[in-house]
DNA sequence: TTACATACCGAACGCTCGTTACGTACGTGA
DNA sequence: TCACGTACGTAACGAGCGTTCGGTATGTAA
């Protein structure tokens, strides 16, 4: 019965890429149906055919964001413990044009997410997932003696995410002062500080 | 010659407060002239009388943001060194409703700032000023032996701002998981880690 | 009094937004 | 062949935006 099965998914993928480019350039504030349509050289009606409302489009864009974040080319995960944590955090930083675009979109989404209850909860969940994702590495680090036995891993997880995202924001606004090697060094300074610390007090 | 000197500045201040309330509630995405006018119970024409364009209004709002940040009630600055740094960073965190509103607006402004070249530069400058504002405390800390003599203070400044703002974002999205005492403890964990570290390697 | 600038209101303009309605081309199933 | 559902394009709608404009009231300066 479907006449042209014409890859529906492929079309949605095309739209996704156009949305991605708009977001990377203009942020969520510049994401309009007409901008996306113009970027693709198609009509707005075509967009609505695949995404009935703009909310669907935004929702898909945020889904894309998480997908890109999960599917980005990962550097070799060298070992367990702090080295592995370092690799995870380095993967987050805007060290490449692609990483910059990804983080640009992340930060841009926060205005929307803070204003919209549903997106707000999504974002809180994403952070919780990030923290629990790095916990195993912290546990391994503590097991290997890279962290003191008394270390509060939940606190350290929040600290590590905080350093990383705080660095992301500063780097986005001042890429000249935070080239990749400076970002790496700054992150390493943090890791070194928690690693060589004998006592992370309550 | 001016007929009603009618406090022009007082009026601008009224407008500023209305803008502040809108921003705290809806973010920059919800900042419209009509919203501000409705909040004040006046006409949009009145707004244009004091701020010729919306850009002027936004610029003033960002100026307000910096002013509020500078003029907020500061906790007692106890001493020099890391204790003073701690006080500065605690003043930034969203530990009170007012501080939450201030940070809410900060984060919300990033989408706009990343899209607009002028605002982009302003924001980069603001970060640079923040880093140089905490440098004296780091220098004092090093002088007092709270930091190793080899410590890279520029790096530490970026790290401290990163931890703080990264914590701000997480706290804004999940205030339940980051009540004031948890934020304080997380920040203290960071400070303790840099303080007791014997070697902050390059 | 006249002249004039300020302080505002209310309505409107032109534009862009998300969304909808309508039309057409096309490939399939009967 | 004919009916039908999909895949679009084109055009328009209504709402909301920033901005402009004309009008009125008011208070000072001359």
Tab-separated table of C-alpha atoms (C1' of nucleotides) in Angstrom:
chain	number	residue	atom	x	y	z
A	1	UNK	CA	0.000	0.000	0.000
A	2	UNK	CA	2.805	2.447	0.708
A	3	UNK	CA	3.555	3.714	-2.807
A	4	UNK	CA	7.008	5.162	-2.443
A	5	UNK	CA	8.554	3.677	0.656
A	6	UNK	CA	11.186	6.260	-0.299
A	7	UNK	CA	13.452	6.051	2.660
A	8	UNK	CA	11.461	7.888	5.201
A	9	UNK	CA	14.230	7.445	7.696
A	10	UNK	CA	16.800	8.766	5.244
A	11	UNK	CA	14.717	11.911	4.812
A	12	UNK	CA	14.448	12.413	8.526
A	13	UNK	CA	18.192	11.999	8.665
A	14	UNK	CA	18.606	14.730	6.044
A	15	UNK	CA	16.414	17.017	8.101
A	16	UNK	CA	18.397	16.134	11.212
A	17	UNK	CA	21.652	17.175	9.623
A	18	UNK	CA	20.200	20.495	8.501
A	19	UNK	CA	18.863	21.102	12.006
A	20	UNK	CA	22.303	20.303	13.363
A	21	UNK	CA	23.963	22.842	11.094
A	22	UNK	CA	21.462	25.549	12.036
A	23	UNK	CA	21.907	24.858	15.723
A	24	UNK	CA	25.684	24.898	15.485
A	25	UNK	CA	25.592	28.249	13.725
A	26	UNK	CA	22.702	30.094	15.310
A	27	UNK	CA	21.762	28.152	18.422
A	28	UNK	CA	18.250	27.280	19.480
A	29	UNK	CA	17.263	30.918	19.279
A	30	UNK	CA	17.895	30.792	15.542
A	31	UNK	CA	16.201	27.465	14.926
A	32	UNK	CA	13.153	28.194	12.773
A	33	UNK	CA	11.356	25.975	10.316
A	34	UNK	CA	12.084	28.390	7.518
A	35	UNK	CA	15.783	28.421	8.344
A	36	UNK	CA	15.923	24.645	8.247
A	37	UNK	CA	13.927	24.514	5.033
A	38	UNK	CA	16.192	27.089	3.402
A	39	UNK	CA	19.265	25.190	4.574
A	40	UNK	CA	17.926	22.099	2.811
A	41	UNK	CA	16.489	23.935	-0.176
A	42	UNK	CA	13.024	22.535	0.415
A	43	UNK	CA	9.676	23.877	1.564
A	44	UNK	CA	8.412	24.192	5.102
A	45	UNK	CA	5.539	21.903	4.158
A	46	UNK	CA	8.020	19.114	3.555
A	47	UNK	CA	9.378	19.585	7.067
A	48	UNK	CA	5.940	19.343	8.583
A	49	UNK	CA	5.459	16.137	6.678
A	50	UNK	CA	8.196	14.517	8.731
A	51	UNK	CA	7.901	16.521	11.943
A	52	UNK	CA	4.267	17.558	12.543
A	53	UNK	CA	5.136	20.369	14.942
A	54	UNK	CA	8.164	22.378	15.840
A	55	UNK	CA	8.182	20.822	19.252
A	56	UNK	CA	8.706	17.476	17.585
A	57	UNK	CA	11.599	18.969	15.687
A	58	UNK	CA	13.164	20.412	18.825
A	59	UNK	CA	12.629	17.175	20.671
A	60	UNK	CA	14.306	15.310	17.854
A	61	UNK	CA	17.143	17.835	17.850
A	62	UNK	CA	17.754	17.219	21.546
A	63	UNK	CA	17.600	13.501	20.953
A	64	UNK	CA	20.160	14.013	18.203
A	65	UNK	CA	22.320	15.915	20.631
A	66	UNK	CA	22.395	13.013	23.043
A	67	UNK	CA	22.946	10.573	20.186
A	68	UNK	CA	25.858	12.576	18.778
A	69	UNK	CA	27.267	12.841	22.271
A	70	UNK	CA	27.072	9.087	22.683
A	71	UNK	CA	28.207	8.236	19.165
A	72	UNK	CA	31.048	10.695	18.730
A	73	UNK	CA	34.399	9.160	17.847
A	74	UNK	CA	35.856	8.118	21.113
A	75	UNK	CA	39.497	8.164	21.876
A	76	UNK	CA	41.085	4.957	23.013
A	77	UNK	CA	40.060	4.186	26.556
A	78	UNK	CA	43.462	3.417	27.898
A	79	UNK	CA	42.839	1.795	31.217
A	80	UNK	CA	40.631	1.777	34.213
A	81	UNK	CA	40.639	4.370	36.910
A	82	UNK	CA	41.577	8.020	36.525
A	83	UNK	CA	43.085	7.490	33.080
A	84	UNK	CA	39.733	6.229	31.861
A	85	UNK	CA	37.954	9.136	33.545
A	86	UNK	CA	40.364	11.494	31.827
A	87	UNK	CA	39.503	9.985	28.462
A	88	UNK	CA	35.790	10.372	29.116
A	89	UNK	CA	36.125	14.008	30.119
A	90	UNK	CA	38.440	14.790	27.212
A	91	UNK	CA	35.778	13.399	24.903
A	92	UNK	CA	33.364	15.983	26.262
A	93	UNK	CA	35.591	19.017	25.803
A	94	UNK	CA	35.414	21.112	22.617
A	95	UNK	CA	38.784	20.018	21.310
A	96	UNK	CA	37.680	19.657	17.693
A	97	UNK	CA	35.329	21.628	15.418
A	98	UNK	CA	32.796	18.867	15.822
A	99	UNK	CA	33.147	18.906	19.570
A	100	UNK	CA	32.789	22.675	19.557
A	101	UNK	CA	29.553	22.425	17.590
A	102	UNK	CA	28.222	19.805	19.949
A	103	UNK	CA	28.972	21.864	23.028
A	104	UNK	CA	27.735	25.019	21.368
A	105	UNK	CA	24.388	23.323	20.932
A	106	UNK	CA	24.425	21.953	24.448
A	107	UNK	CA	24.929	25.346	26.027
A	108	UNK	CA	22.422	26.912	23.694
A	109	UNK	CA	19.775	24.422	24.772
A	110	UNK	CA	19.983	25.471	28.399
A	111	UNK	CA	17.904	28.607	27.936
A	112	UNK	CA	15.085	26.565	26.441
A	113	UNK	CA	15.529	23.799	28.988
A	114	UNK	CA	15.340	26.185	31.937
A	115	UNK	CA	12.107	27.700	30.627
A	116	UNK	CA	10.347	24.453	29.715
A	117	UNK	CA	9.444	22.019	32.482
A	118	UNK	CA	9.698	18.913	30.351
A	119	UNK	CA	13.074	19.811	28.903
A	120	UNK	CA	14.168	20.863	32.379
A	121	UNK	CA	13.579	17.357	33.681
A	122	UNK	CA	15.288	15.838	30.657
A	123	UNK	CA	18.351	17.932	31.292
A	124	UNK	CA	18.458	17.041	34.974
A	125	UNK	CA	18.255	13.389	33.968
A	126	UNK	CA	21.058	13.802	31.477
A	127	UNK	CA	23.309	15.225	34.169
A	128	UNK	CA	22.411	12.428	36.544
A	129	UNK	CA	23.274	9.912	33.828
A	130	UNK	CA	26.589	11.622	33.186
A	131	UNK	CA	27.471	11.457	36.853
A	132	UNK	CA	26.570	7.800	37.159
A	133	UNK	CA	28.475	7.079	33.938
A	134	UNK	CA	31.751	8.243	35.432
A	135	UNK	CA	31.205	6.646	38.819
A	136	UNK	CA	32.611	3.248	37.780
A	137	UNK	CA	35.860	4.931	36.803
A	138	UNK	CA	36.028	6.651	40.157
A	139	UNK	CA	35.371	3.373	41.901
A	140	UNK	CA	38.124	1.725	39.921
A	141	UNK	CA	40.445	4.599	40.740
A	142	UNK	CA	39.724	4.230	44.425
A	143	UNK	CA	40.253	0.486	44.167
A	144	UNK	CA	43.603	1.090	42.520
A	145	UNK	CA	44.644	3.527	45.186
A	146	UNK	CA	44.530	6.579	42.893
A	147	UNK	CA	41.972	8.088	45.213
A	148	UNK	CA	41.929	7.968	49.020
A	149	UNK	CA	39.693	5.335	50.513
A	150	UNK	CA	37.701	8.077	52.184
A	151	UNK	CA	36.888	9.821	48.900
A	152	UNK	CA	33.246	10.812	48.406
A	153	UNK	CA	32.666	9.527	44.900
A	154	UNK	CA	29.313	11.243	44.367
A	155	UNK	CA	30.911	14.541	45.225
A	156	UNK	CA	33.869	13.834	42.985
A	157	UNK	CA	31.566	12.904	40.116
A	158	UNK	CA	29.727	16.222	40.433
A	159	UNK	CA	33.067	18.026	40.703
A	160	UNK	CA	34.468	16.353	37.602
A	161	UNK	CA	31.376	17.161	35.545
A	162	UNK	CA	31.417	20.696	36.918
A	163	UNK	CA	35.053	21.304	35.990
A	164	UNK	CA	34.479	19.889	32.545
A	165	UNK	CA	31.349	21.813	31.704
A	166	UNK	CA	32.654	24.981	33.305
A	167	UNK	CA	35.701	24.623	31.106
A	168	UNK	CA	33.463	24.013	28.107
A	169	UNK	CA	31.677	27.307	28.609
A	170	UNK	CA	34.854	29.310	29.069
A	171	UNK	CA	36.407	27.670	26.017
A	172	UNK	CA	33.351	28.382	23.869
A	173	UNK	CA	33.491	32.053	24.711
A	174	UNK	CA	37.244	32.423	24.471
A	175	UNK	CA	38.648	29.733	22.174
A	176	UNK	CA	41.784	31.811	21.731
A	177	UNK	CA	42.635	31.535	25.402
A	178	UNK	CA	41.534	27.912	25.643
A	179	UNK	CA	43.027	26.009	22.719
A	180	UNK	CA	42.915	22.211	22.975
A	181	UNK	CA	46.229	21.881	24.797
A	182	UNK	CA	45.243	24.447	27.434
A	183	UNK	CA	41.922	22.725	27.986
A	184	UNK	CA	43.701	19.419	28.353
A	185	UNK	CA	46.218	20.894	30.755
A	186	UNK	CA	43.490	22.525	32.831
A	187	UNK	CA	41.598	19.272	33.082
A	188	UNK	CA	44.816	17.469	33.972
A	189	UNK	CA	45.491	19.967	36.714
A	190	UNK	CA	42.148	19.095	38.215
A	191	UNK	CA	42.722	15.365	37.911
A	192	UNK	CA	46.164	15.701	39.424
A	193	UNK	CA	44.741	17.632	42.333
A	194	UNK	CA	42.207	14.971	43.226
A	195	UNK	CA	44.642	12.158	42.597
A	196	UNK	CA	47.459	13.277	44.803
A	197	UNK	CA	45.220	14.483	47.558
A	198	UNK	CA	45.493	12.433	50.676
A	199	UNK	CA	42.317	13.709	52.225
A	200	UNK	CA	39.125	14.836	50.534
A	201	UNK	CA	37.438	16.136	53.606
A	202	UNK	CA	33.708	16.048	54.131
B	1	UNK	CA	14.104	73.839	30.174
B	2	UNK	CA	13.416	70.240	31.184
B	3	UNK	CA	9.775	70.471	32.270
B	4	UNK	CA	9.357	67.415	34.418
B	5	UNK	CA	12.780	66.312	35.433
B	6	UNK	CA	10.622	63.452	36.706
B	7	UNK	CA	13.274	61.126	37.802
B	8	UNK	CA	14.349	59.719	34.538
B	9	UNK	CA	16.792	57.468	36.282
B	10	UNK	CA	14.113	56.230	38.657
B	11	UNK	CA	11.977	55.251	35.680
B	12	UNK	CA	14.811	53.406	34.059
B	13	UNK	CA	15.293	51.643	37.363
B	14	UNK	CA	11.611	50.614	37.367
B	15	UNK	CA	12.033	49.218	33.881
B	16	UNK	CA	15.182	47.425	34.954
B	17	UNK	CA	13.412	45.661	37.782
B	18	UNK	CA	10.626	44.519	35.474
B	19	UNK	CA	13.187	43.237	32.998
B	20	UNK	CA	14.901	41.410	35.831
B	21	UNK	CA	11.672	39.681	36.852
B	22	UNK	CA	10.918	38.625	33.290
B	23	UNK	CA	14.423	37.261	32.817
B	24	UNK	CA	14.342	35.341	36.071
B	25	UNK	CA	11.055	33.743	35.110
B	26	UNK	CA	11.282	33.212	31.374
B	27	UNK	CA	14.904	33.769	30.429
B	28	UNK	CA	16.120	35.790	27.498
B	29	UNK	CA	13.956	33.750	25.175
B	30	UNK	CA	10.910	35.157	26.934
B	31	UNK	CA	12.114	38.747	27.097
B	32	UNK	CA	9.790	40.766	24.873
B	33	UNK	CA	8.877	44.408	25.062
B	34	UNK	CA	5.244	43.520	25.503
B	35	UNK	CA	6.045	41.176	28.377
B	36	UNK	CA	8.017	43.890	30.141
B	37	UNK	CA	5.310	46.459	29.491
B	38	UNK	CA	2.618	44.108	30.813
B	39	UNK	CA	4.748	43.353	33.878
B	40	UNK	CA	4.861	47.087	34.603
B	41	UNK	CA	1.314	47.825	33.511
B	42	UNK	CA	2.453	50.417	30.989
B	43	UNK	CA	2.580	50.712	27.216
B	44	UNK	CA	5.339	49.577	24.933
B	45	UNK	CA	5.708	53.169	23.785
B	46	UNK	CA	6.805	54.121	27.280
B	47	UNK	CA	9.552	51.521	27.127
B	48	UNK	CA	10.828	52.890	23.855
B	49	UNK	CA	10.930	56.283	25.457
B	50	UNK	CA	13.628	55.107	27.825
B	51	UNK	CA	15.250	52.398	25.695
B	52	UNK	CA	15.093	53.312	21.989
B	53	UNK	CA	15.588	49.752	20.786
B	54	UNK	CA	15.335	46.290	22.193
B	55	UNK	CA	19.052	45.873	21.802
B	56	UNK	CA	19.504	48.770	24.207
B	57	UNK	CA	17.196	47.020	26.610
B	58	UNK	CA	19.085	43.742	26.353
B	59	UNK	CA	22.376	45.530	26.714
B	60	UNK	CA	21.100	47.268	29.806
B	61	UNK	CA	19.820	43.954	31.143
B	62	UNK	CA	23.269	42.424	30.777
B	63	UNK	CA	24.801	45.458	32.406
B	64	UNK	CA	22.311	44.994	35.221
B	65	UNK	CA	23.396	41.389	35.497
B	66	UNK	CA	26.986	42.388	36.051
B	67	UNK	CA	25.924	45.129	38.443
B	68	UNK	CA	23.788	42.770	40.508
B	69	UNK	CA	26.643	40.317	40.506
B	70	UNK	CA	28.986	42.991	41.781
B	71	UNK	CA	26.545	44.585	44.214
B	72	UNK	CA	24.966	41.497	45.735
B	73	UNK	CA	25.213	41.238	49.489
B	74	UNK	CA	28.593	39.791	50.099
B	75	UNK	CA	29.374	37.486	52.917
B	76	UNK	CA	32.108	38.505	55.275
B	77	UNK	CA	35.443	38.116	53.584
B	78	UNK	CA	37.200	36.307	56.346
B	79	UNK	CA	40.821	36.390	55.441
B	80	UNK	CA	43.254	36.300	52.626
B	81	UNK	CA	44.148	33.253	50.627
B	82	UNK	CA	41.955	30.247	50.001
B	83	UNK	CA	39.405	31.300	52.607
B	84	UNK	CA	38.848	34.522	50.696
B	85	UNK	CA	38.648	32.616	47.420
B	86	UNK	CA	36.073	30.342	48.994
B	87	UNK	CA	33.977	33.345	49.990
B	88	UNK	CA	34.120	34.748	46.467
B	89	UNK	CA	33.067	31.481	44.886
B	90	UNK	CA	30.310	30.915	47.445
B	91	UNK	CA	28.956	34.323	46.511
B	92	UNK	CA	28.591	33.126	42.944
B	93	UNK	CA	26.729	29.912	43.680
B	94	UNK	CA	22.907	29.832	43.669
B	95	UNK	CA	22.567	29.411	47.409
B	96	UNK	CA	19.626	31.805	47.789
B	97	UNK	CA	16.550	32.564	45.688
B	98	UNK	CA	18.218	35.764	44.589
B	99	UNK	CA	21.388	33.957	43.655
B	100	UNK	CA	19.353	31.392	41.758
B	101	UNK	CA	17.640	34.128	39.757
B	102	UNK	CA	20.967	35.755	39.003
B	103	UNK	CA	22.506	32.519	37.758
B	104	UNK	CA	19.349	31.559	35.906
B	105	UNK	CA	19.736	34.776	33.945
B	106	UNK	CA	23.442	34.246	33.423
B	107	UNK	CA	22.979	30.829	31.894
B	108	UNK	CA	20.035	32.015	29.866
B	109	UNK	CA	22.138	34.776	28.335
B	110	UNK	CA	24.656	32.364	26.895
B	111	UNK	CA	22.499	31.372	23.945
B	112	UNK	CA	22.166	34.992	22.898
B	113	UNK	CA	25.805	35.722	23.661
B	114	UNK	CA	27.049	32.821	21.547
B	115	UNK	CA	24.968	33.975	18.579
B	116	UNK	CA	25.819	37.686	18.742
B	117	UNK	CA	29.389	38.766	18.127
B	118	UNK	CA	29.242	41.830	20.356
B	119	UNK	CA	27.713	39.988	23.281
B	120	UNK	CA	30.149	37.155	22.654
B	121	UNK	CA	33.090	39.472	23.237
B	122	UNK	CA	31.425	40.979	26.309
B	123	UNK	CA	31.002	37.562	27.808
B	124	UNK	CA	34.593	36.562	27.097
B	125	UNK	CA	35.686	39.767	28.807
B	126	UNK	CA	33.506	39.045	31.790
B	127	UNK	CA	35.134	35.662	32.230
B	128	UNK	CA	38.577	37.173	31.892
B	129	UNK	CA	37.682	39.720	34.577
B	130	UNK	CA	36.402	36.990	36.853
B	131	UNK	CA	39.645	35.081	36.497
B	132	UNK	CA	41.771	38.101	37.192
B	133	UNK	CA	39.555	38.988	40.138
B	134	UNK	CA	40.388	35.773	41.947
B	135	UNK	CA	44.070	35.785	41.080
B	136	UNK	CA	45.048	37.972	44.039
B	137	UNK	CA	43.523	35.435	46.388
B	138	UNK	CA	45.443	32.647	44.712
B	139	UNK	CA	48.627	34.666	44.994
B	140	UNK	CA	47.981	35.254	48.674
B	141	UNK	CA	47.281	31.568	49.141
B	142	UNK	CA	50.547	30.672	47.511
B	143	UNK	CA	52.353	33.230	49.621
B	144	UNK	CA	50.814	31.720	52.735
B	145	UNK	CA	51.836	28.232	51.717
B	146	UNK	CA	48.289	27.034	51.060
B	147	UNK	CA	49.319	26.301	47.512
B	148	UNK	CA	52.588	24.792	46.316
B	149	UNK	CA	55.113	27.301	45.039
B	150	UNK	CA	54.962	25.611	41.654
B	151	UNK	CA	51.224	26.159	41.272
B	152	UNK	CA	50.087	27.596	37.942
B	153	UNK	CA	47.776	30.322	39.119
B	154	UNK	CA	46.224	31.071	35.723
B	155	UNK	CA	45.305	27.436	35.400
B	156	UNK	CA	43.934	27.348	38.913
B	157	UNK	CA	41.857	30.441	38.283
B	158	UNK	CA	40.281	28.862	35.218
B	159	UNK	CA	39.736	25.663	37.190
B	160	UNK	CA	38.068	27.448	40.074
B	161	UNK	CA	35.726	29.366	37.778
B	162	UNK	CA	35.025	26.172	35.873
B	163	UNK	CA	34.110	24.199	38.980
B	164	UNK	CA	31.912	27.007	40.209
B	165	UNK	CA	30.007	27.612	37.013
B	166	UNK	CA	29.759	23.908	36.250
B	167	UNK	CA	28.253	23.495	39.682
B	168	UNK	CA	25.913	26.404	39.018
B	169	UNK	CA	24.487	24.724	35.944
B	170	UNK	CA	23.996	21.373	37.635
B	171	UNK	CA	22.365	23.060	40.614
B	172	UNK	CA	20.006	25.062	38.433
B	173	UNK	CA	18.777	21.944	36.705
B	174	UNK	CA	18.593	19.774	39.799
B	175	UNK	CA	18.143	21.987	42.874
B	176	UNK	CA	16.845	18.992	44.799
B	177	UNK	CA	20.135	17.180	44.453
B	178	UNK	CA	22.212	20.314	44.981
B	179	UNK	CA	20.824	22.156	47.999
B	180	UNK	CA	23.044	24.894	49.446
B	181	UNK	CA	24.949	22.591	51.791
B	182	UNK	CA	25.760	20.125	49.025
B	183	UNK	CA	26.951	22.916	46.766
B	184	UNK	CA	29.115	24.249	49.568
B	185	UNK	CA	30.514	20.802	50.298
B	186	UNK	CA	31.251	20.160	46.626
B	187	UNK	CA	33.091	23.435	46.331
B	188	UNK	CA	34.970	22.703	49.536
B	189	UNK	CA	35.999	19.334	48.174
B	190	UNK	CA	37.563	21.095	45.222
B	191	UNK	CA	39.308	23.667	47.391
B	192	UNK	CA	40.599	20.961	49.684
B	193	UNK	CA	41.967	19.057	46.715
B	194	UNK	CA	43.989	21.966	45.414
B	195	UNK	CA	45.078	23.015	48.888
B	196	UNK	CA	46.530	19.783	50.069
B	197	UNK	CA	48.109	18.946	46.775
B	198	UNK	CA	51.853	18.952	46.874
B	199	UNK	CA	52.283	19.121	43.135
B	200	UNK	CA	50.037	20.711	40.548
B	201	UNK	CA	51.905	19.433	37.584
B	202	UNK	CA	52.172	21.300	34.322
C	1	DT	C1'	-0.036	83.951	27.110
C	2	DT	C1'	2.807	81.523	23.767
C	3	DA	C1'	6.244	78.210	22.650
C	4	DC	C1'	8.276	74.059	23.380
C	5	DA	C1'	10.244	69.883	25.249
C	6	DT	C1'	9.157	65.895	27.993
C	7	DA	C1'	6.318	61.869	29.184
C	8	DC	C1'	3.474	58.882	27.994
C	9	DC	C1'	-0.653	56.171	25.522
C	10	DG	C1'	-2.927	53.552	21.840
C	11	DA	C1'	-2.967	52.085	17.427
C	12	DA	C1'	-0.874	50.609	13.689
C	13	DC	C1'	2.910	48.986	10.320
C	14	DG	C1'	5.778	45.509	8.405
C	15	DC	C1'	7.804	41.411	9.341
C	16	DT	C1'	8.560	36.630	10.780
C	17	DC	C1'	6.942	32.935	13.158
C	18	DG	C1'	4.397	28.104	13.495
C	19	DT	C1'	0.793	26.087	11.412
C	20	DT	C1'	-2.829	24.844	8.067
C	21	DA	C1'	-5.203	24.238	3.732
C	22	DC	C1'	-5.044	23.061	-0.909
C	23	DG	C1'	-3.094	21.367	-5.032
C	24	DT	C1'	-0.338	18.135	-7.730
C	25	DA	C1'	2.709	14.399	-9.062
C	26	DC	C1'	3.578	9.689	-8.520
C	27	DG	C1'	3.708	4.868	-7.471
C	28	DT	C1'	1.092	0.991	-5.854
C	29	DG	C1'	-3.058	-2.413	-5.204
C	30	DA	C1'	-7.169	-3.938	-7.069
D	1	DT	C1'	-7.783	1.599	-15.683
D	2	DC	C1'	-9.128	3.505	-11.438
D	3	DA	C1'	-8.954	4.606	-6.756
D	4	DC	C1'	-5.943	5.787	-3.051
D	5	DG	C1'	-2.302	7.098	0.025
D	6	DT	C1'	2.221	9.137	0.087
D	7	DA	C1'	5.285	13.005	-0.831
D	8	DC	C1'	5.892	16.942	-1.550
D	9	DG	C1'	5.238	22.449	-3.134
D	10	DT	C1'	2.704	26.863	-2.764
D	11	DA	C1'	0.178	29.978	-0.513
D	12	DA	C1'	-1.985	31.756	3.043
D	13	DC	C1'	-3.646	32.422	7.978
D	14	DG	C1'	-3.414	34.343	12.574
D	15	DA	C1'	-0.479	35.537	16.221
D	16	DG	C1'	3.327	37.868	18.071
D	17	DC	C1'	7.318	40.443	17.397
D	18	DG	C1'	10.134	45.200	17.288
D	19	DT	C1'	9.282	49.525	15.877
D	20	DT	C1'	6.926	53.836	14.324
D	21	DC	C1'	3.617	57.405	14.514
D	22	DG	C1'	0.165	60.719	15.943
D	23	DG	C1'	-1.986	62.553	19.804
D	24	DT	C1'	-2.549	64.337	24.472
D	25	DA	C1'	-1.350	65.987	28.839
D	26	DT	C1'	1.865	68.540	31.601
D	27	DG	C1'	5.165	71.515	33.223
D	28	DT	C1'	8.816	74.994	32.453
D	29	DA	C1'	10.900	79.176	29.878
D	30	DA	C1'	10.165	83.336	27.729
